[in-house]
Amino acid sequence: MIVKQLIFLVILHAVSTKSQSSFPNKGHTNNWAVLVDTSRFWFNYRHVANVLSIYRSVKRLGIPDSQIILMIADDMACNPRNPRPATVFNNANQHINVYGDDVEVDYRGYEVTVENFVRLLTGRLPPGTPRSKQLLTDEGSNVLIYLTGHGGDGFLKFQDSEEITSQEMADALEQMWQKQRYHETFFMIDTCQAASMYERFYSPNILAVGSSLVGEDSLSHHVDPAIGVYIIDRYTYYALDFLENVDLQTNKSVGEFLKVCPKSVCISTVGVRKDLFQRNPDEVPVTDFFGSVRPIDLMDQVAIEPLVVDVGQRKVVPSTKRRKYAYVQPIVNVDTVSL
């Protein structure tokens, strides 16, 4: 009996070691982004501007809409109070319309719930869920998770009617890891007491940043007099300012991004958690999470091998001259061939 227990413990340790080490070795092969605004009502205009600012940046840097899940709890672009319909600006000078003309919202209005968010991350969606509403990640996926809204010590409110706790968030990420749904995750949250949302994380390969520490408020940046409300939060404003100067050939690192909003401009203290992340953020390109840059081998010459095709007693040898296309004889109709 004791021998069987020892064998069981050895096997359990081997499986646990494999689950903690084998996934990262597969390498980073693709990028996904989950961008969530959890607030409703016109006075929360800035939260919609926050999430659309990040959406615009990751899309500009190469992550396609098919790999971006955008959740917006309210439609500010079509709100009757909006003096500029079909637009959402993140600056009072109206430099950038972050709503644009090609935004694809995957979850909107009352679809933005804690249940749908957790189901999305863990892959526990009902049968028949459209592909556009699924997070189809794998063990090679780098996932950016961005959350903005109203929060407190250990929770983030959804729609002013429910909340997700820091423990629920941690457990959802652990399910993702166990199901091989990510390679590395960058968790980014802009809300009051944001750091409390990542304190309970225990899964590997997660880098987390929050706009404020426990006990601190995350503040807005400025008001747009034309609409009468704050238009963007401070942390996302400076994050966007950094990302606007990033292109696909950039050498800027995630470590630089983590320093975009010092206390002198953010007023709140930006929190960072790096102990679960295996790499040095200063050596990680920012496009590993905010872009979609893949190594590509360019072939300037393509050689076409000559083909020999037997058709009955005929032998056709195409020309060996290099050309763009090679002709292939049609397949013989076996019904007309006498045996």
Coordinates of C-alpha atoms in Angstrom, one line a residue, residues 1-338:
M1 CA 0.0 0.0 0.0
I2 CA 2.8 2.4 0.9
V3 CA 4.6 1.6 -2.3
K4 CA 1.5 2.4 -4.4
Q5 CA 1.1 5.7 -2.5
L6 CA 4.8 6.6 -3.3
I7 CA 4.3 5.7 -7.0
F8 CA 1.2 7.9 -7.1
L9 CA 3.1 10.8 -5.5
V10 CA 5.9 10.5 -8.0
I11 CA 3.5 10.5 -10.9
L12 CA 1.6 13.4 -9.5
H13 CA 4.8 15.4 -9.1
A14 CA 5.9 14.6 -12.7
V15 CA 2.5 15.7 -14.1
S16 CA 2.6 18.9 -12.0
T17 CA 6.2 19.7 -13.1
K18 CA 5.2 19.1 -16.7
S19 CA 2.2 21.4 -16.4
Q20 CA 4.4 24.2 -15.0
S21 CA 7.2 23.9 -17.5
S22 CA 6.2 22.3 -20.8
F23 CA 3.7 24.9 -22.0
P24 CA 6.1 27.9 -22.2
N25 CA 8.6 25.8 -24.2
K26 CA 6.2 25.6 -27.1
G27 CA 6.9 29.3 -27.8
H28 CA 4.9 32.4 -28.7
T29 CA 3.0 31.9 -32.0
N30 CA 0.0 34.3 -31.9
N31 CA -1.5 37.3 -30.1
W32 CA -5.0 37.9 -28.7
A33 CA -6.6 40.8 -26.9
V34 CA -9.5 40.9 -24.5
L35 CA -10.6 44.5 -23.9
V36 CA -13.4 45.2 -21.5
D37 CA -15.3 48.3 -20.4
T38 CA -17.6 47.3 -17.5
S39 CA -19.4 50.7 -16.9
R40 CA -22.7 52.0 -18.2
F41 CA -24.2 55.5 -18.2
W42 CA -23.1 58.8 -19.8
F43 CA -21.0 60.0 -16.9
N44 CA -18.7 57.0 -17.5
Y45 CA -17.9 58.1 -21.0
R46 CA -14.2 58.0 -20.2
H47 CA -14.3 54.2 -19.6
V48 CA -15.5 53.6 -23.2
A49 CA -12.9 56.0 -24.4
N50 CA -10.3 54.1 -22.4
V51 CA -11.1 50.7 -23.9
L52 CA -11.5 52.0 -27.5
S53 CA -8.1 53.7 -27.2
I54 CA -6.4 50.4 -26.4
Y55 CA -8.5 48.7 -29.1
R56 CA -7.3 51.3 -31.7
S57 CA -3.6 50.8 -30.7
V58 CA -3.5 47.0 -30.8
K59 CA -5.4 46.9 -34.1
R60 CA -3.0 49.5 -35.6
L61 CA -0.1 47.3 -34.5
G62 CA -1.3 44.3 -36.3
I63 CA -3.7 42.3 -34.1
P64 CA -6.7 41.6 -36.4
D65 CA -10.4 42.0 -35.3
S66 CA -10.7 38.2 -35.5
Q67 CA -8.3 38.0 -32.5
I68 CA -9.7 40.9 -30.5
I69 CA -12.6 40.4 -28.1
L70 CA -14.1 43.9 -27.4
M71 CA -16.7 44.2 -24.6
I72 CA -18.4 47.5 -24.2
A73 CA -21.2 48.0 -21.6
D74 CA -22.7 51.1 -23.1
D75 CA -22.9 52.7 -26.6
M76 CA -21.5 56.3 -26.1
A77 CA -21.2 56.8 -29.8
C78 CA -25.0 56.6 -30.3
N79 CA -26.0 58.2 -26.9
P80 CA -28.5 61.0 -27.4
R81 CA -26.3 63.3 -25.3
N82 CA -23.4 62.9 -27.7
P83 CA -23.2 66.2 -29.7
R84 CA -21.0 64.3 -32.3
P85 CA -22.9 61.1 -33.1
A86 CA -21.0 58.0 -34.1
T87 CA -17.8 59.4 -32.5
V88 CA -15.9 58.8 -29.3
F89 CA -12.9 61.0 -28.6
N90 CA -10.2 60.6 -25.9
N91 CA -9.0 64.2 -26.1
A92 CA -10.9 67.5 -25.8
N93 CA -9.1 68.7 -28.9
Q94 CA -10.7 65.8 -30.8
H95 CA -7.5 64.7 -32.3
I96 CA -8.4 61.0 -32.5
N97 CA -11.9 59.5 -33.0
V98 CA -11.2 56.2 -31.3
Y99 CA -14.6 54.8 -32.4
G100 CA -13.5 55.1 -36.0
D101 CA -15.4 53.6 -38.9
D102 CA -14.5 49.9 -38.5
V103 CA -14.9 49.1 -34.8
E104 CA -16.2 45.6 -34.2
V105 CA -17.9 45.2 -30.8
D106 CA -18.3 41.5 -29.8
Y107 CA -20.2 42.0 -26.5
R108 CA -22.3 45.1 -26.0
G109 CA -24.8 46.4 -23.4
Y110 CA -26.2 43.8 -21.1
E111 CA -24.1 41.1 -22.7
V112 CA -21.2 42.4 -20.7
T113 CA -21.6 40.4 -17.5
V114 CA -19.3 38.6 -15.1
E115 CA -20.6 35.2 -16.3
N116 CA -19.9 36.0 -20.0
F117 CA -16.5 37.3 -19.2
V118 CA -15.4 34.3 -17.2
R119 CA -17.0 31.9 -19.7
L120 CA -15.0 33.7 -22.5
L121 CA -11.7 33.3 -20.7
T122 CA -12.2 29.7 -19.7
G123 CA -13.8 28.6 -23.0
R124 CA -16.9 27.4 -21.3
L125 CA -19.3 29.0 -23.8
P126 CA -22.7 27.6 -24.8
P127 CA -22.9 25.5 -28.0
G128 CA -23.6 27.6 -31.0
T129 CA -21.7 30.7 -29.7
P130 CA -20.5 32.7 -32.8
R131 CA -16.9 32.4 -33.5
S132 CA -16.5 36.2 -33.1
K133 CA -17.5 35.8 -29.4
Q134 CA -15.0 33.0 -28.6
L135 CA -11.4 33.3 -27.3
L136 CA -9.8 30.7 -29.5
T137 CA -6.4 30.8 -27.9
D138 CA -3.9 27.9 -27.4
E139 CA -0.6 27.2 -25.6
G140 CA 1.2 29.5 -28.0
S141 CA -1.0 32.6 -27.4
N142 CA 0.1 35.8 -25.8
V143 CA -3.0 37.3 -24.3
L144 CA -3.5 41.0 -23.4
I145 CA -6.4 41.5 -20.9
Y146 CA -7.4 45.1 -20.4
L147 CA -10.1 46.1 -17.9
T148 CA -11.6 49.5 -17.1
G149 CA -14.5 50.6 -14.9
H150 CA -15.2 51.2 -11.2
G151 CA -13.5 49.0 -8.7
G152 CA -12.7 48.7 -5.0
D153 CA -10.5 46.6 -2.7
G154 CA -10.6 43.1 -4.3
F155 CA -13.5 43.6 -6.8
L156 CA -14.4 45.2 -10.2
K157 CA -18.0 46.3 -10.8
F158 CA -19.9 45.2 -13.9
Q159 CA -22.9 47.4 -15.0
D160 CA -23.3 48.8 -11.4
S161 CA -25.2 45.6 -10.7
E162 CA -22.7 42.8 -10.1
E163 CA -18.9 42.4 -9.5
I164 CA -16.1 40.0 -10.1
T165 CA -13.7 39.5 -7.2
S166 CA -10.0 39.2 -7.3
Q167 CA -10.2 35.5 -6.4
E168 CA -12.6 34.8 -9.2
M169 CA -10.3 36.5 -11.6
A170 CA -7.3 34.5 -10.4
D171 CA -9.2 31.2 -10.7
A172 CA -10.3 32.0 -14.2
L173 CA -6.7 32.6 -15.2
E174 CA -5.7 29.3 -13.6
Q175 CA -8.3 27.5 -15.6
M176 CA -6.8 29.1 -18.7
W177 CA -3.4 27.9 -17.8
Q178 CA -4.5 24.3 -17.0
K179 CA -6.4 24.2 -20.3
Q180 CA -3.4 25.5 -22.2
R181 CA -5.2 28.6 -23.3
Y182 CA -2.2 31.0 -23.1
H183 CA 1.5 31.1 -23.3
E184 CA 1.9 34.5 -21.5
T185 CA -0.7 36.9 -20.2
F186 CA -0.4 40.7 -19.7
F187 CA -3.1 41.8 -17.3
M188 CA -3.8 45.5 -17.4
I189 CA -6.4 47.3 -15.3
D190 CA -7.4 50.9 -15.0
T191 CA -9.7 51.4 -12.0
C192 CA -9.7 52.5 -8.4
Q193 CA -7.6 50.2 -6.1
A194 CA -6.6 48.3 -9.3
A195 CA -3.6 46.5 -7.7
S196 CA -6.0 44.5 -5.5
M197 CA -7.3 42.7 -8.6
Y198 CA -4.0 40.9 -9.3
E199 CA -2.9 40.2 -5.7
R200 CA -4.4 36.7 -5.6
F201 CA -3.0 35.6 -9.0
Y202 CA -1.1 32.3 -8.7
S203 CA -0.8 31.0 -12.3
P204 CA 2.6 31.2 -14.1
N205 CA 3.6 33.5 -16.9
I206 CA 1.4 36.5 -15.9
L207 CA 2.6 40.1 -15.9
A208 CA 0.2 42.5 -14.3
V209 CA -0.1 46.3 -14.0
G210 CA -2.7 48.4 -12.3
S211 CA -3.4 52.1 -12.4
S212 CA -3.5 52.5 -8.6
L213 CA -2.5 50.7 -5.4
V214 CA -4.9 49.4 -2.7
G215 CA -6.4 52.4 -1.0
E216 CA -5.9 54.8 -3.9
D217 CA -8.3 56.2 -6.4
S218 CA -7.5 56.1 -10.1
L219 CA -8.2 59.6 -11.5
S220 CA -9.5 61.1 -14.7
H221 CA -7.3 63.2 -16.9
H222 CA -9.5 66.1 -18.3
V223 CA -13.0 67.3 -19.1
D224 CA -14.4 68.0 -22.6
P225 CA -16.6 71.1 -22.2
A226 CA -18.5 70.1 -25.3
I227 CA -20.0 67.0 -23.6
G228 CA -19.6 68.0 -20.0
V229 CA -17.9 64.9 -18.7
Y230 CA -14.4 63.6 -18.2
I231 CA -13.2 62.1 -21.4
I232 CA -10.3 59.7 -20.5
D233 CA -8.5 58.4 -17.4
R234 CA -5.0 59.4 -16.6
Y235 CA -3.3 56.1 -16.7
T236 CA -4.8 55.1 -20.1
Y237 CA -4.1 58.6 -21.5
Y238 CA -0.4 58.2 -20.9
A239 CA -0.4 54.6 -22.0
L240 CA -2.0 55.6 -25.3
D241 CA 0.5 58.4 -25.6
F242 CA 3.3 55.8 -25.4
L243 CA 1.6 53.4 -27.8
E244 CA 1.0 56.1 -30.4
N245 CA 4.8 56.3 -30.8
V246 CA 5.2 52.5 -31.3
D247 CA 5.3 50.9 -34.7
L248 CA 5.9 47.4 -35.9
Q249 CA 9.7 47.9 -36.1
T250 CA 9.9 49.4 -32.6
N251 CA 12.6 48.4 -30.1
K252 CA 10.6 49.6 -27.1
S253 CA 10.1 47.1 -24.3
V254 CA 7.3 46.2 -22.0
G255 CA 9.6 47.5 -19.2
E256 CA 9.4 50.9 -20.7
F257 CA 5.6 50.7 -21.0
L258 CA 5.3 49.9 -17.3
K259 CA 6.8 53.3 -16.5
V260 CA 4.5 55.4 -18.7
C261 CA 2.6 57.0 -15.9
P262 CA 4.8 58.1 -12.9
K263 CA 3.1 59.4 -9.8
S264 CA 3.9 63.0 -10.8
V265 CA 1.4 62.8 -13.7
C266 CA -0.8 59.9 -12.6
I267 CA -1.2 61.2 -9.1
S268 CA -2.1 57.6 -8.1
T269 CA 0.7 55.0 -7.8
V270 CA 0.9 52.5 -10.6
G271 CA 1.3 49.0 -9.3
V272 CA 3.2 46.2 -11.1
R273 CA 3.5 42.5 -10.4
K274 CA 6.3 40.6 -12.0
D275 CA 7.0 37.6 -9.8
L276 CA 4.8 35.2 -11.9
F277 CA 6.4 36.3 -15.2
Q278 CA 9.5 34.3 -16.2
R279 CA 11.1 36.9 -18.5
N280 CA 12.7 40.3 -17.8
P281 CA 10.1 42.9 -18.9
D282 CA 13.0 45.1 -20.1
E283 CA 13.9 42.5 -22.6
V284 CA 10.4 41.8 -23.9
P285 CA 9.3 43.8 -27.0
V286 CA 6.1 45.7 -26.4
T287 CA 4.7 44.2 -29.6
D288 CA 4.8 40.7 -27.9
F289 CA 1.4 41.8 -26.3
F290 CA 0.2 44.9 -28.1
G291 CA 1.1 43.9 -31.7
S292 CA 1.3 40.9 -34.0
V293 CA 4.8 40.6 -35.3
R294 CA 5.9 37.2 -36.6
P295 CA 9.2 36.1 -38.1
I296 CA 8.8 35.7 -41.9
D297 CA 11.3 34.2 -44.3
L298 CA 11.1 36.0 -47.7
M299 CA 12.0 33.9 -50.7
D300 CA 13.2 35.9 -53.7
Q301 CA 13.6 32.8 -56.0
V302 CA 11.3 29.8 -56.5
A303 CA 12.4 26.8 -58.5
I304 CA 9.8 24.6 -60.1
E305 CA 10.8 21.0 -60.5
P306 CA 9.9 19.4 -63.9
L307 CA 7.0 17.0 -63.7
V308 CA 6.6 13.7 -65.5
V309 CA 3.1 12.5 -66.1
D310 CA 2.2 9.1 -67.5
V311 CA -1.1 9.0 -69.4
G312 CA -1.6 5.5 -70.9
Q313 CA 1.4 5.0 -73.2
R314 CA 2.1 8.7 -73.6
K315 CA 4.8 10.4 -71.5
V316 CA 4.6 14.1 -71.2
V317 CA 7.6 16.0 -69.9
P318 CA 6.9 19.7 -69.3
S319 CA 9.5 22.2 -70.2
T320 CA 12.2 22.8 -67.7
K321 CA 12.1 26.5 -68.4
R322 CA 11.4 28.4 -65.2
R323 CA 8.0 30.0 -65.2
K324 CA 5.4 31.1 -62.7
Y325 CA 3.0 28.2 -63.2
A326 CA 3.4 24.6 -64.2
Y327 CA 0.8 22.8 -66.4
V328 CA -0.3 19.4 -65.0
Q329 CA -2.2 17.0 -67.3
P330 CA -5.7 16.1 -66.3
I331 CA -6.4 12.9 -64.5
V332 CA -7.3 10.0 -66.8
N333 CA -11.0 9.0 -66.6
V334 CA -10.7 5.3 -65.5
D335 CA -14.2 4.5 -66.9
T336 CA -12.8 4.9 -70.4
V337 CA -9.6 2.9 -70.0
S338 CA -9.8 -0.7 -71.2

